[in-house]
Amino acid sequence: MQDIMHLGKGVKVHQEKSGFALVERDSRGGFLPIQMATIKGQVVVIEELLSSCPHPKLMLTTNLQNFLHVAAKSGKLTVLSYVLRNHDLKMLIN
């Protein structure tokens, strides 16, 4: 658990140093950091990313999928549960 908390802090430091951290896509799938964290099931990282960009509906893959779509497609139940419990993320459900 402590490693996960350090990961969240590392994300925050990276975001503070690079204003583009939220919009940098990976070279293979065109995923944003929030989708990469989703694929890995890292809810702590997702929370940290959302604290810097509270508009997750705008953070889409190149295939126009939000991180809830990515969680469903990759079977990440922890992320699905997190979204369904978080009232502020209900707009992702469509």
PDB file of C-alpha atoms in Angstrom, residues 20-61:
ATOM      1  CA  PHE A  20       1.844  18.762 -20.321  1.00  0.00           C
ATOM      2  CA  ALA A  21       1.832  15.586 -18.220  1.00  0.00           C
ATOM      3  CA  LEU A  22      -1.938  15.167 -18.528  1.00  0.00           C
ATOM      4  CA  VAL A  23      -1.991  15.389 -22.314  1.00  0.00           C
ATOM      5  CA  GLU A  24       1.089  13.382 -23.274  1.00  0.00           C
ATOM      6  CA  ARG A  25       0.037  10.265 -25.178  1.00  0.00           C
ATOM      7  CA  ASP A  26       1.970   7.013 -25.194  1.00  0.00           C
ATOM      8  CA  SER A  27       3.557   6.049 -28.495  1.00  0.00           C
ATOM      9  CA  ARG A  28       1.846   2.655 -28.895  1.00  0.00           C
ATOM     10  CA  GLY A  29      -1.843   3.101 -28.177  1.00  0.00           C
ATOM     11  CA  GLY A  30      -2.273   6.851 -28.027  1.00  0.00           C
ATOM     12  CA  PHE A  31      -3.398   6.612 -24.393  1.00  0.00           C
ATOM     13  CA  LEU A  32      -3.259   9.522 -21.974  1.00  0.00           C
ATOM     14  CA  PRO A  33      -1.821   8.962 -18.485  1.00  0.00           C
ATOM     15  CA  ILE A  34      -5.301   8.437 -17.031  1.00  0.00           C
ATOM     16  CA  GLN A  35      -5.976   5.569 -19.433  1.00  0.00           C
ATOM     17  CA  MET A  36      -2.563   4.035 -18.709  1.00  0.00           C
ATOM     18  CA  ALA A  37      -3.293   4.202 -14.960  1.00  0.00           C
ATOM     19  CA  THR A  38      -6.680   2.618 -15.662  1.00  0.00           C
ATOM     20  CA  ILE A  39      -5.161  -0.289 -17.581  1.00  0.00           C
ATOM     21  CA  LYS A  40      -2.870  -0.895 -14.594  1.00  0.00           C
ATOM     22  CA  GLY A  41      -5.750  -0.535 -12.117  1.00  0.00           C
ATOM     23  CA  GLN A  42      -4.024   2.311 -10.258  1.00  0.00           C
ATOM     24  CA  VAL A  43      -6.945   4.168  -8.624  1.00  0.00           C
ATOM     25  CA  VAL A  44      -4.573   6.314  -6.512  1.00  0.00           C
ATOM     26  CA  VAL A  45      -2.925   7.601  -9.674  1.00  0.00           C
ATOM     27  CA  ILE A  46      -6.312   8.211 -11.304  1.00  0.00           C
ATOM     28  CA  GLU A  47      -7.393  10.242  -8.267  1.00  0.00           C
ATOM     29  CA  GLU A  48      -4.236  12.340  -8.471  1.00  0.00           C
ATOM     30  CA  LEU A  49      -4.685  12.934 -12.197  1.00  0.00           C
ATOM     31  CA  LEU A  50      -8.315  13.946 -11.664  1.00  0.00           C
ATOM     32  CA  SER A  51      -7.277  16.441  -8.989  1.00  0.00           C
ATOM     33  CA  SER A  52      -5.295  18.291 -11.659  1.00  0.00           C
ATOM     34  CA  CYS A  53      -7.842  17.914 -14.428  1.00  0.00           C
ATOM     35  CA  PRO A  54     -11.379  17.721 -13.082  1.00  0.00           C
ATOM     36  CA  HIS A  55     -12.879  17.236 -16.558  1.00  0.00           C
ATOM     37  CA  PRO A  56     -12.309  13.539 -17.292  1.00  0.00           C
ATOM     38  CA  LYS A  57     -14.930  13.642 -20.033  1.00  0.00           C
ATOM     39  CA  LEU A  58     -12.419  15.608 -22.105  1.00  0.00           C
ATOM     40  CA  MET A  59      -9.596  13.114 -21.532  1.00  0.00           C
ATOM     41  CA  LEU A  60     -10.304  10.669 -24.358  1.00  0.00           C
ATOM     42  CA  THR A  61      -8.267   8.043 -26.173  1.00  0.00           C
TER      43      THR A  61
END
